[in-house]
CSV table of C-alpha atoms in Angstrom, one decimal:
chain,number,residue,atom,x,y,z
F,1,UNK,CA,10.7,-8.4,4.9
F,2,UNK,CA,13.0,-10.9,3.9
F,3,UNK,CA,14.0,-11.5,7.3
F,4,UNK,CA,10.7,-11.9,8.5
F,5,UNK,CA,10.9,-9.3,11.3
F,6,UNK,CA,7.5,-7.2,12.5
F,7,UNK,CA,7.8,-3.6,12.9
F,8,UNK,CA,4.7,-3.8,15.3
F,9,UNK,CA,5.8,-2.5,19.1
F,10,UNK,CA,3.7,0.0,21.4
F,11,UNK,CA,2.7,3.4,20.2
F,12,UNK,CA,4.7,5.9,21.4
F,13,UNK,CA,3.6,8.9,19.1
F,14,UNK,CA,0.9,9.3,22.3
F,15,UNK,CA,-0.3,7.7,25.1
F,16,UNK,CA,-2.4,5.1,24.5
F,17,UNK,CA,-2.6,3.7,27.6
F,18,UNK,CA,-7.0,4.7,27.6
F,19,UNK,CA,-7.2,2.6,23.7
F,20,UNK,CA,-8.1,-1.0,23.5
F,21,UNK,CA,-5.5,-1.2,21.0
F,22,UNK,CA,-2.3,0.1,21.9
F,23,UNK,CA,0.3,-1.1,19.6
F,24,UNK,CA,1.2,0.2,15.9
F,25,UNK,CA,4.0,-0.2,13.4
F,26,UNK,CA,5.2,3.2,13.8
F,27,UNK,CA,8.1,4.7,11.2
F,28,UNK,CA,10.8,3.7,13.8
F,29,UNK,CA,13.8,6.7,13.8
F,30,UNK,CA,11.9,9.4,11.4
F,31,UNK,CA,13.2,12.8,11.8
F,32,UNK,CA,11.6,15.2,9.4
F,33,UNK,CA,14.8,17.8,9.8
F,34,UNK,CA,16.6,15.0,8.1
F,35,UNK,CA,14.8,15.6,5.0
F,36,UNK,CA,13.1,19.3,5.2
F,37,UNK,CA,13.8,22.7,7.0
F,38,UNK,CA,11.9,23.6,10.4
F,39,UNK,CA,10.3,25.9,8.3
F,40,UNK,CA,9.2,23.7,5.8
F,41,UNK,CA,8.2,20.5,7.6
F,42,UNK,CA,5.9,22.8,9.6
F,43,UNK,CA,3.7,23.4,6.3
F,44,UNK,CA,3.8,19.3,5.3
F,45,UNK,CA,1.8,16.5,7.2
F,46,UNK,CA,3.7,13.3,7.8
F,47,UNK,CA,1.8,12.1,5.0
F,48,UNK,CA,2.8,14.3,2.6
F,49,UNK,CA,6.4,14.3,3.9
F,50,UNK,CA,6.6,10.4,3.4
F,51,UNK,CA,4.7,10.9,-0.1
F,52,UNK,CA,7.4,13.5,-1.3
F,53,UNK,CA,10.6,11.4,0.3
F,54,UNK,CA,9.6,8.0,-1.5
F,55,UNK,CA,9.2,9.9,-4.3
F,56,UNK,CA,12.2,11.5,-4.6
F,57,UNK,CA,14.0,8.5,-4.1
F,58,UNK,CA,12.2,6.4,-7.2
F,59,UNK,CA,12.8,9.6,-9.1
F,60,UNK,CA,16.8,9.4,-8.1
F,61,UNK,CA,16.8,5.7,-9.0
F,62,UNK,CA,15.0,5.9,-12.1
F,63,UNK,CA,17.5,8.9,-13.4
F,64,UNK,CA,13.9,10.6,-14.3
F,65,UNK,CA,15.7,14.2,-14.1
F,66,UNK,CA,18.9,13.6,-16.0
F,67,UNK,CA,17.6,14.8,-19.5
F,68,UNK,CA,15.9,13.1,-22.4
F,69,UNK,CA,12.0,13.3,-20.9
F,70,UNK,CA,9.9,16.1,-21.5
F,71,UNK,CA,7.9,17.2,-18.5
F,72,UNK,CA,5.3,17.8,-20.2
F,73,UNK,CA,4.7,14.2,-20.5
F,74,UNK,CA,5.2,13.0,-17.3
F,75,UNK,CA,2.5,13.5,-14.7
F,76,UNK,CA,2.1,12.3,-10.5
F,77,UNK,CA,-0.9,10.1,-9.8
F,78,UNK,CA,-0.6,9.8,-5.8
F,79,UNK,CA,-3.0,7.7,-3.4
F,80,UNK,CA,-3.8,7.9,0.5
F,81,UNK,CA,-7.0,6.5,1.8
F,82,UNK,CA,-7.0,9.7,5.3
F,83,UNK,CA,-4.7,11.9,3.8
F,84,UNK,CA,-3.3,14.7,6.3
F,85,UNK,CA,-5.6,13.1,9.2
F,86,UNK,CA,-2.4,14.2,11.7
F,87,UNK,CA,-3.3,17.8,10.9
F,88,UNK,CA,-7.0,17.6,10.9
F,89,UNK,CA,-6.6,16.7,14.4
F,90,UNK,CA,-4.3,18.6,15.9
F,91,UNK,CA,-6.3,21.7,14.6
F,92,UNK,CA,-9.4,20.9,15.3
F,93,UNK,CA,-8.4,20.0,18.9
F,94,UNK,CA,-6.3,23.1,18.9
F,95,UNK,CA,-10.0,25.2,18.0
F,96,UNK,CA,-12.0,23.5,21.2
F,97,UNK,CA,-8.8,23.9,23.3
F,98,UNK,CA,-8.9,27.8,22.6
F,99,UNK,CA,-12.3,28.1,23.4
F,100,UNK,CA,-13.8,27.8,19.9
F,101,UNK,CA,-12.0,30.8,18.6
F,102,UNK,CA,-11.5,30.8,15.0
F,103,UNK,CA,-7.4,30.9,15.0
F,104,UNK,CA,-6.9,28.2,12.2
F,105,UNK,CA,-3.6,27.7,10.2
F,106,UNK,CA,-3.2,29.1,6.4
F,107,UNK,CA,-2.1,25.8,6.1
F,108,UNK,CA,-4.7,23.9,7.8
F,109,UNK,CA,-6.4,23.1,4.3
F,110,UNK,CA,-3.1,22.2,2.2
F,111,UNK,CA,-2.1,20.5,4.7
F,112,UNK,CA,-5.2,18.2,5.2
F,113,UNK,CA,-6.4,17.2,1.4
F,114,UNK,CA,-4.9,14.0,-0.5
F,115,UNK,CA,-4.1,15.6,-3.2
F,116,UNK,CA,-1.4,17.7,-2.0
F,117,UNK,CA,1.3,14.9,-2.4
F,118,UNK,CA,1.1,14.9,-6.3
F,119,UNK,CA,1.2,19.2,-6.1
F,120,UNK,CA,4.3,19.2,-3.9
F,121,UNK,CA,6.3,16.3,-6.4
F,122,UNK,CA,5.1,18.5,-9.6
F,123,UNK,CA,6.0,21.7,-8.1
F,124,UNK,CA,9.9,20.3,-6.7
F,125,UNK,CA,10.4,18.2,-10.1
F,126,UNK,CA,8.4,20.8,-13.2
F,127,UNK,CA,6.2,17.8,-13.7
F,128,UNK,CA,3.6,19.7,-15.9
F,129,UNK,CA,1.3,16.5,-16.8
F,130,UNK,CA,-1.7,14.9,-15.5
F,131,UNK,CA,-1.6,15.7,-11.8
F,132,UNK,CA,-4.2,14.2,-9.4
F,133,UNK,CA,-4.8,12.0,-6.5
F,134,UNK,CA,-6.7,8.6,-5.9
F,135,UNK,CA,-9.2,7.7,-2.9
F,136,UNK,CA,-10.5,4.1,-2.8
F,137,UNK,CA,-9.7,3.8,1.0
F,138,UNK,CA,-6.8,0.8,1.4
F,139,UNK,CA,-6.7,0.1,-2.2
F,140,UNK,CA,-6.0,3.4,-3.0
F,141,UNK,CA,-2.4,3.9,-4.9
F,142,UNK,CA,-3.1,0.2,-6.1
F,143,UNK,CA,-5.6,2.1,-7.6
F,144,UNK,CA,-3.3,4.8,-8.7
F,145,UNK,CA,-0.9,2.5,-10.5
F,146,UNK,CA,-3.5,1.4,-12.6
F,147,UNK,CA,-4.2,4.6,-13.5
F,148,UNK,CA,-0.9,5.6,-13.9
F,149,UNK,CA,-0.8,2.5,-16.5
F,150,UNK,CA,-4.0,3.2,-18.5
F,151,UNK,CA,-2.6,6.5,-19.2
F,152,UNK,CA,0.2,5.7,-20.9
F,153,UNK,CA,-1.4,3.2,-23.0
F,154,UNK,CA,-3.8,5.9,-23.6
F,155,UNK,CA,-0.9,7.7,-24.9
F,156,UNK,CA,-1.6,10.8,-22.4
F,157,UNK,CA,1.7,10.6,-20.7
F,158,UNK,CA,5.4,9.1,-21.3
F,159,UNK,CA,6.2,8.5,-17.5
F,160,UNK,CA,4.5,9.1,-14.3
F,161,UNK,CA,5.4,9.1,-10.5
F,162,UNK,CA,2.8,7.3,-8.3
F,163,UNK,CA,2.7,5.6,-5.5
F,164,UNK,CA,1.1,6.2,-2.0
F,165,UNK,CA,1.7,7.3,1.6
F,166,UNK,CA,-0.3,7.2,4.7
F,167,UNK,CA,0.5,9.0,8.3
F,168,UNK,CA,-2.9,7.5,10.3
F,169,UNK,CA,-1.5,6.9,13.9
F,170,UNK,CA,-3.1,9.0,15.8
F,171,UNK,CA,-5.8,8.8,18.5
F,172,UNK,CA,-8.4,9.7,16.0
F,173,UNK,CA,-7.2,6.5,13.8
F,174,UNK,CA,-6.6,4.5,16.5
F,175,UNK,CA,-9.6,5.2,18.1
F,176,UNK,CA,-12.1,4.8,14.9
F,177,UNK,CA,-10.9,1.9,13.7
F,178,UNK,CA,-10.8,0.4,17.1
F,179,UNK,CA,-14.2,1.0,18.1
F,180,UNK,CA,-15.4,-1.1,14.8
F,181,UNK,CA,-13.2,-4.2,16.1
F,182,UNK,CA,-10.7,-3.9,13.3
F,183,UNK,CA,-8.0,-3.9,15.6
F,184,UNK,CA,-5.7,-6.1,17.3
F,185,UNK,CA,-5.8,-6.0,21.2
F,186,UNK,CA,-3.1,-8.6,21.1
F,187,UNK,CA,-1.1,-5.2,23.6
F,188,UNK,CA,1.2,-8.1,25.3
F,189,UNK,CA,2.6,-9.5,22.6
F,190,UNK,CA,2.9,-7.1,19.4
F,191,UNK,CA,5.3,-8.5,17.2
F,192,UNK,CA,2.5,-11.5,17.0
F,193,UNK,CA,0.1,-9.2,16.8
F,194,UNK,CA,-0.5,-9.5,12.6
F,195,UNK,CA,-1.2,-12.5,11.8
F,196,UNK,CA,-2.8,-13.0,8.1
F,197,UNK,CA,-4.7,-16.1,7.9
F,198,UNK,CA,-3.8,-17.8,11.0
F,199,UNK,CA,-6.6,-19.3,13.1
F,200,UNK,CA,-6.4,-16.9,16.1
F,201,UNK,CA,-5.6,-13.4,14.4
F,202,UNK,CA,-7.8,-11.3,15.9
F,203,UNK,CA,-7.7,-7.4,13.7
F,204,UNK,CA,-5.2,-5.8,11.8
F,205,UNK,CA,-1.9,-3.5,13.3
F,206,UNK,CA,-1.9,0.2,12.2
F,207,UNK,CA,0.9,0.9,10.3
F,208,UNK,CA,2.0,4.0,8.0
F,209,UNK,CA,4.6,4.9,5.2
F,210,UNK,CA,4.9,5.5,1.7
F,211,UNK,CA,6.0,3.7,-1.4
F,212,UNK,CA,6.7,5.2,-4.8
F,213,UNK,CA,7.1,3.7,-8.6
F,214,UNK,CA,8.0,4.9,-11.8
F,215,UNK,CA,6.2,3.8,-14.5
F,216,UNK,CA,7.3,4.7,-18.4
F,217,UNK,CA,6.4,3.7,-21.4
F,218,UNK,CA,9.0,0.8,-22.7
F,219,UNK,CA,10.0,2.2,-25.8
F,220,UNK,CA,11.1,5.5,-23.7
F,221,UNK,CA,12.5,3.5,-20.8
F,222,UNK,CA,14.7,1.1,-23.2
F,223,UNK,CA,15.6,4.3,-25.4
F,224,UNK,CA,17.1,6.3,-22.6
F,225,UNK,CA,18.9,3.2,-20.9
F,226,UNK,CA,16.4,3.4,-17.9
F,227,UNK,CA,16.6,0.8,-15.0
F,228,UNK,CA,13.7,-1.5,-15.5
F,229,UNK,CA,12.5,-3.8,-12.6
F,230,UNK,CA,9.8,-5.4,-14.2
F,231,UNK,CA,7.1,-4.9,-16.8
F,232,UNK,CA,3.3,-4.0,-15.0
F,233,UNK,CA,1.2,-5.6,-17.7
F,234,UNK,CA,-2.5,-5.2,-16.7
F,235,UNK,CA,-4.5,-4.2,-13.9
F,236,UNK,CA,-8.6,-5.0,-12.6
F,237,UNK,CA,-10.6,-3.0,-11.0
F,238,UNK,CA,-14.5,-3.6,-9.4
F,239,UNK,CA,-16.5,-3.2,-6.3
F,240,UNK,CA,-17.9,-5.9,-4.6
F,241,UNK,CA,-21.3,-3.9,-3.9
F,242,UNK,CA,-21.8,-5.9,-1.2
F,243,UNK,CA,-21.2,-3.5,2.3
F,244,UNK,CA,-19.5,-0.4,3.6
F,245,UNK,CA,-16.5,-2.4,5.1
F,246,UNK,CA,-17.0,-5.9,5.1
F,247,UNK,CA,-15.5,-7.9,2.1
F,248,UNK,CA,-17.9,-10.2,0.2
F,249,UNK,CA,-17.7,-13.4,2.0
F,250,UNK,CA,-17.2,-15.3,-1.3
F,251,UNK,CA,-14.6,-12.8,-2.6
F,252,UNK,CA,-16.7,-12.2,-5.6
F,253,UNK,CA,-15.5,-8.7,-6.2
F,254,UNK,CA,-11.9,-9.8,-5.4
F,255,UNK,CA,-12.1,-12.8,-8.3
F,256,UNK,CA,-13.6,-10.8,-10.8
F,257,UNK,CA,-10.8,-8.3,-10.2
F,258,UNK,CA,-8.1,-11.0,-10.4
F,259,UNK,CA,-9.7,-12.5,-13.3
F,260,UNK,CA,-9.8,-9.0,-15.3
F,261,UNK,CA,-5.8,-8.3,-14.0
F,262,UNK,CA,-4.6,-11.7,-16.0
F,263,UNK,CA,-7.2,-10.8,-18.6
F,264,UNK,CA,-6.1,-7.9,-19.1
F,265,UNK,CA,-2.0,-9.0,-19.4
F,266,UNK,CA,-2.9,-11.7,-22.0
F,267,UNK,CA,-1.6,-13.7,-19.8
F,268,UNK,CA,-3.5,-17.6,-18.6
F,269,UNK,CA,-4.6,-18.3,-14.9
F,270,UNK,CA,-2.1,-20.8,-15.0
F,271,UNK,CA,0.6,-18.5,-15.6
F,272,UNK,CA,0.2,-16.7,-11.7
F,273,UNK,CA,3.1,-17.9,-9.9
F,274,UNK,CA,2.7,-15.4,-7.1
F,275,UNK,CA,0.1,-13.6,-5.4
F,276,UNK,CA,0.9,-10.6,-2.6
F,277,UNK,CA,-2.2,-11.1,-1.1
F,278,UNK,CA,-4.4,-7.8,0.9
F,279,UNK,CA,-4.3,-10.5,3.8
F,280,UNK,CA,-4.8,-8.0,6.4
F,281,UNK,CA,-5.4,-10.6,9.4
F,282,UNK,CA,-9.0,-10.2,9.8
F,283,UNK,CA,-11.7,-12.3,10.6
F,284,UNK,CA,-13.6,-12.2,7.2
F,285,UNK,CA,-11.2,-10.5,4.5
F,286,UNK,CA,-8.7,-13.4,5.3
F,287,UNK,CA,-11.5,-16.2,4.5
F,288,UNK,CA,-12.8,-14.2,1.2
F,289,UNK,CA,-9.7,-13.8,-0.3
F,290,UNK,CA,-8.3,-17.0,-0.5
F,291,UNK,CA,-11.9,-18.8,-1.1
F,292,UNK,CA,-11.4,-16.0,-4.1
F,293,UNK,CA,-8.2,-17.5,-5.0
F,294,UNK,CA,-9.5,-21.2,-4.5
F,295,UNK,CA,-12.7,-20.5,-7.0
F,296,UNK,CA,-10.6,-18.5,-9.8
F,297,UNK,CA,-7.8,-20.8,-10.1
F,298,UNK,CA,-8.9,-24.4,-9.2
F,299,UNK,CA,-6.6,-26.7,-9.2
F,300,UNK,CA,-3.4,-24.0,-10.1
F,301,UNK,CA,-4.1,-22.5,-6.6
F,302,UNK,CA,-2.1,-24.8,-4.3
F,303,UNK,CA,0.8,-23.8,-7.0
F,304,UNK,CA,0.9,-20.1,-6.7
F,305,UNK,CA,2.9,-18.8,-3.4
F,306,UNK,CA,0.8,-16.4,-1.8
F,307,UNK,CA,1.6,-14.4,1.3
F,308,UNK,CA,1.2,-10.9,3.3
F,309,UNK,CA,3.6,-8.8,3.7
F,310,UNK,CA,1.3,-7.0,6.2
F,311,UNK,CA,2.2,-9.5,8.9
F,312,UNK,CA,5.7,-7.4,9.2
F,313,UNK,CA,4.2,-3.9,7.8
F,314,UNK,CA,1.4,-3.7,9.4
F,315,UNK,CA,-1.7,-2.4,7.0
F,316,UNK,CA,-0.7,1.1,5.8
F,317,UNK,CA,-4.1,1.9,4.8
F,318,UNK,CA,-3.8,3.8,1.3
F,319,UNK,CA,-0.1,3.6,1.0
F,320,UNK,CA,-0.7,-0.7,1.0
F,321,UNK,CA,-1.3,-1.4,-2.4
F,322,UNK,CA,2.1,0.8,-3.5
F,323,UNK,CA,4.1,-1.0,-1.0
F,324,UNK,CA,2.9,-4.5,-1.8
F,325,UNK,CA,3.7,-3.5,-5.3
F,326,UNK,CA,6.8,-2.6,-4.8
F,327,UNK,CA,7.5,-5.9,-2.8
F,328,UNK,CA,5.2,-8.0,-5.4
F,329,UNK,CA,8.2,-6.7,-8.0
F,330,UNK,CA,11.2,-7.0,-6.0
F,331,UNK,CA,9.9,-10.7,-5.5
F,332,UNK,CA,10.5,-11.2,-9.2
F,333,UNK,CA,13.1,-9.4,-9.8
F,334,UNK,CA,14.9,-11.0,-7.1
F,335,UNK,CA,13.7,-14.4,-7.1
F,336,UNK,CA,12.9,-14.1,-3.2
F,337,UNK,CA,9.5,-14.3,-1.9
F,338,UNK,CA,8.5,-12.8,1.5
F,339,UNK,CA,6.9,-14.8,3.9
F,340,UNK,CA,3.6,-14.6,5.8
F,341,UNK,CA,5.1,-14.6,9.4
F,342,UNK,CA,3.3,-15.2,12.7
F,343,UNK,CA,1.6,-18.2,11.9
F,344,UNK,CA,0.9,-20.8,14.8
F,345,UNK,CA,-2.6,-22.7,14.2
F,346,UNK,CA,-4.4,-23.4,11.0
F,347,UNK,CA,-7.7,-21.7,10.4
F,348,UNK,CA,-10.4,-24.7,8.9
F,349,UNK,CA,-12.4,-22.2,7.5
F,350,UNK,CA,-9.6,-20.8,4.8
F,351,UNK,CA,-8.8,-23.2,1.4
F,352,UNK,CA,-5.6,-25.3,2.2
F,353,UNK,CA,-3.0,-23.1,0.2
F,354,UNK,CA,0.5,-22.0,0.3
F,355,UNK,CA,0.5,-18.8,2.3
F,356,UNK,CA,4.7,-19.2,2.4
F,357,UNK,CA,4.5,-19.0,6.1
F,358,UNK,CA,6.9,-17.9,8.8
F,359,UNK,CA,10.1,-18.3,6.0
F,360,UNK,CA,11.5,-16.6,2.4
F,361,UNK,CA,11.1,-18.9,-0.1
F,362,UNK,CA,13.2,-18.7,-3.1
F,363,UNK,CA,11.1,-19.1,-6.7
F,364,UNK,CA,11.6,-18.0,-10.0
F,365,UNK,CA,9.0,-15.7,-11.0
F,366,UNK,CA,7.6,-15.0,-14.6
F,367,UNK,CA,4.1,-13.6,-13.7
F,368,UNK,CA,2.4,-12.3,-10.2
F,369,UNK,CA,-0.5,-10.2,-9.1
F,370,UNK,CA,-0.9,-7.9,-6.3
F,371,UNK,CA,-4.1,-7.4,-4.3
F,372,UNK,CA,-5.6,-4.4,-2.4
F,373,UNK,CA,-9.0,-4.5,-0.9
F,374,UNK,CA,-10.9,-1.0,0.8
F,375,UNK,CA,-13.6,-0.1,2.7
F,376,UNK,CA,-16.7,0.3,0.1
F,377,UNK,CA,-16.1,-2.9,-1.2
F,378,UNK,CA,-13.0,-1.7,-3.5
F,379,UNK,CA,-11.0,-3.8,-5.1
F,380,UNK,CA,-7.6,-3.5,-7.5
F,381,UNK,CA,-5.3,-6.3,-8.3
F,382,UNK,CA,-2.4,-5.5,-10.4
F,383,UNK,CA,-0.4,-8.1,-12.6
F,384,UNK,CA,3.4,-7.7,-13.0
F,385,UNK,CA,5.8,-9.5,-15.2
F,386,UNK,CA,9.5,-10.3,-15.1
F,387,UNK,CA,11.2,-8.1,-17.8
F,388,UNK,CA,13.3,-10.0,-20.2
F,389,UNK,CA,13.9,-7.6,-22.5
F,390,UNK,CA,12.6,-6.3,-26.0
């Protein structure tokens, strides 16, 4: 991200050579034997499998298995917009193929549902508390970390492991979101191909992957000596009731959300210093949001950074708002924020802001928020602060 460089090339996970859209950002070198047995990895979507690898890394880093936490008290919230939509198709093709002759997989069903992620993590680790997944299409585990964070204040949990994955390349993904023009056709030139708020972008790239966090209450964390990367302060949540998948061209939904997030922190408007965007490089989510921005913060806009990391990831769908958080944190942490890359022409129609294009720009952070937007007029925004100690 840092370096500015677009995992977007041609799909190669089929031919898509029939498909307006032909390009993805694919997880480049996966091998599932790396991680699982044959055995194993036969039972597990690619969903799943990214879901329970991410996750075992945050657990690793956060030394959540080393003693001291009782696992009674620490549950898995997990989000995915599709879930195992790999599976779903490969067995249902599988059932016309054979003539229509009932000769489903036992694991068909596991395989397929969302909430299998947080089951597979509990199971592996003894996690024994509040286990569940989250579907609110591509603001899904943003909306997971929220409630991963209202649970703890509620006092219902000392730590819990969420996060998101997505596995959507397939033809059924490409296909469907294709044939609503959500897509970029730019097939001659994907590394330009996601381009968040510049005046020719044209859809969103396909991506896929998985992001986990752990999120513990700070008396605990500090107690036990835990590695903190920064303190998530407050999150907001609404609907923009407006339609199934377009965004509310005034980002109504998206500033009330914002506005609740800061709210909610105790924080000012004029303490945002950053803002991962959704910025998805579509035609109308990439006016909305910063016209949302504009109207919230007045004047304080053109001094908050904002960018999308989706013009390198592509748009992962549910796993986005986990692996915007994760980059919305390292930003602070680090002092470092991503740019927006791929930007060529200025769109009129967007509010003149800084989008940190094409280039890293170093900033101290204090406060930022974190955006994620879905189908059914979703939206979550999640406010994270720089930890300074108690």
């Amino acid at each position: 991200m840092l370096n500015g460089v677009s995992g977007t090339e041609v799909i190669t996970y089929f031919d898509p050579a029939k498909f307006k859209c032909q390009i993805a950002c694919e997880l480049k070198g996966y091998d599932p034997q790396n991680y699982f047995d044959r055995k194993e990895s036969r039972k597990i979507d690619p969903f799943t499998q990214y879901g329970i690898i991410a996750a075992e890394e945050a657990i690793a880093d956060a030394h959540l298995d080393d003693g001291g936490t009782d696992k009674d008290r620490v549950a898995v919230i997990w989000g995915s917009g599709v879930g195992g939509v790999r599976n779903f198709q490969e067995q249902i093709l599988d059932f016309g193929s054979s003539g229509f002759t009932p000769r489903f997989s036992p694991f068909f069903v596991p395989k397929m549902i969302v909430d299998i992620v947080p089951g597979h993590i509990s199971i592996k680790h003894g996690y024994r508390g509040a286990n569940y997944a989250t579907v609110a299409a591509c603001a899904s585990s943003a909306a997971a970390i929220a409630n991963a964070l209202d649970l703890i204040r509620l006092g219902r949990a000392t730590a819990v492991v969420t996060g998101g994955s997505e596995a959507a390349i397939t033809e059924g993904g490409i296909g469907g979101f294709a044939s609503m023009q959500a897509l970029s056709t730019r097939n001659d030139d994907p590394h330009t191909a996601s381009r968040p708020f510049d005046r020719d972008r044209d859809g969103f790239v396909l991506g896929e992957g998985a992001a986990a966090i752990i999120l513990e209450e700070m008396d605990h964390a500090l107690a036990r000596g835990a590695k903190i990367y920064a303190e998530v302060t407050g999150c907001g949540l609404t609907a923009d009731a407006y339609h199934i998948t377009a965004s509310h061209p005034e980002g109504k939904g998206a500033l009330e959300a914002m506005r609740l997030a800061v709210e909610d922190s105790g924080m000012r408007l004029t303490d945002v210093q950053h803002i991962n965007t959704h910025g998805t490089s579509t035609p109308i989510g990439d006016i909305s949001e910063p016209k949302a921005v504009a109207a919230l913060f007045g004047e304080h806009a053109k001094n908050i950074s904002l960018n999308s990391t989706k013009s390198m990831t592509g748009h992962t769908l549910g796993a986005a708002g986990a692996i915007e958080a994760v980059a919305t944190v390292l930003a602070i942490k680090n002092g470092i924020i991503p740019p927006t890359i791929n930007h060529f022409n200025d769109d009129p129609d967007i509010p003149d802001l800084d989008f940190t294009f094409n280039k890293a720009r170093h900033r101290d952070i204090d406060f930022a928020l974190s955006n994620a937007f879905g189908f059914g007029g979703h939206n979550v925004c999640l406010a994270f602060r720089k930890f300074t100690g108690r």
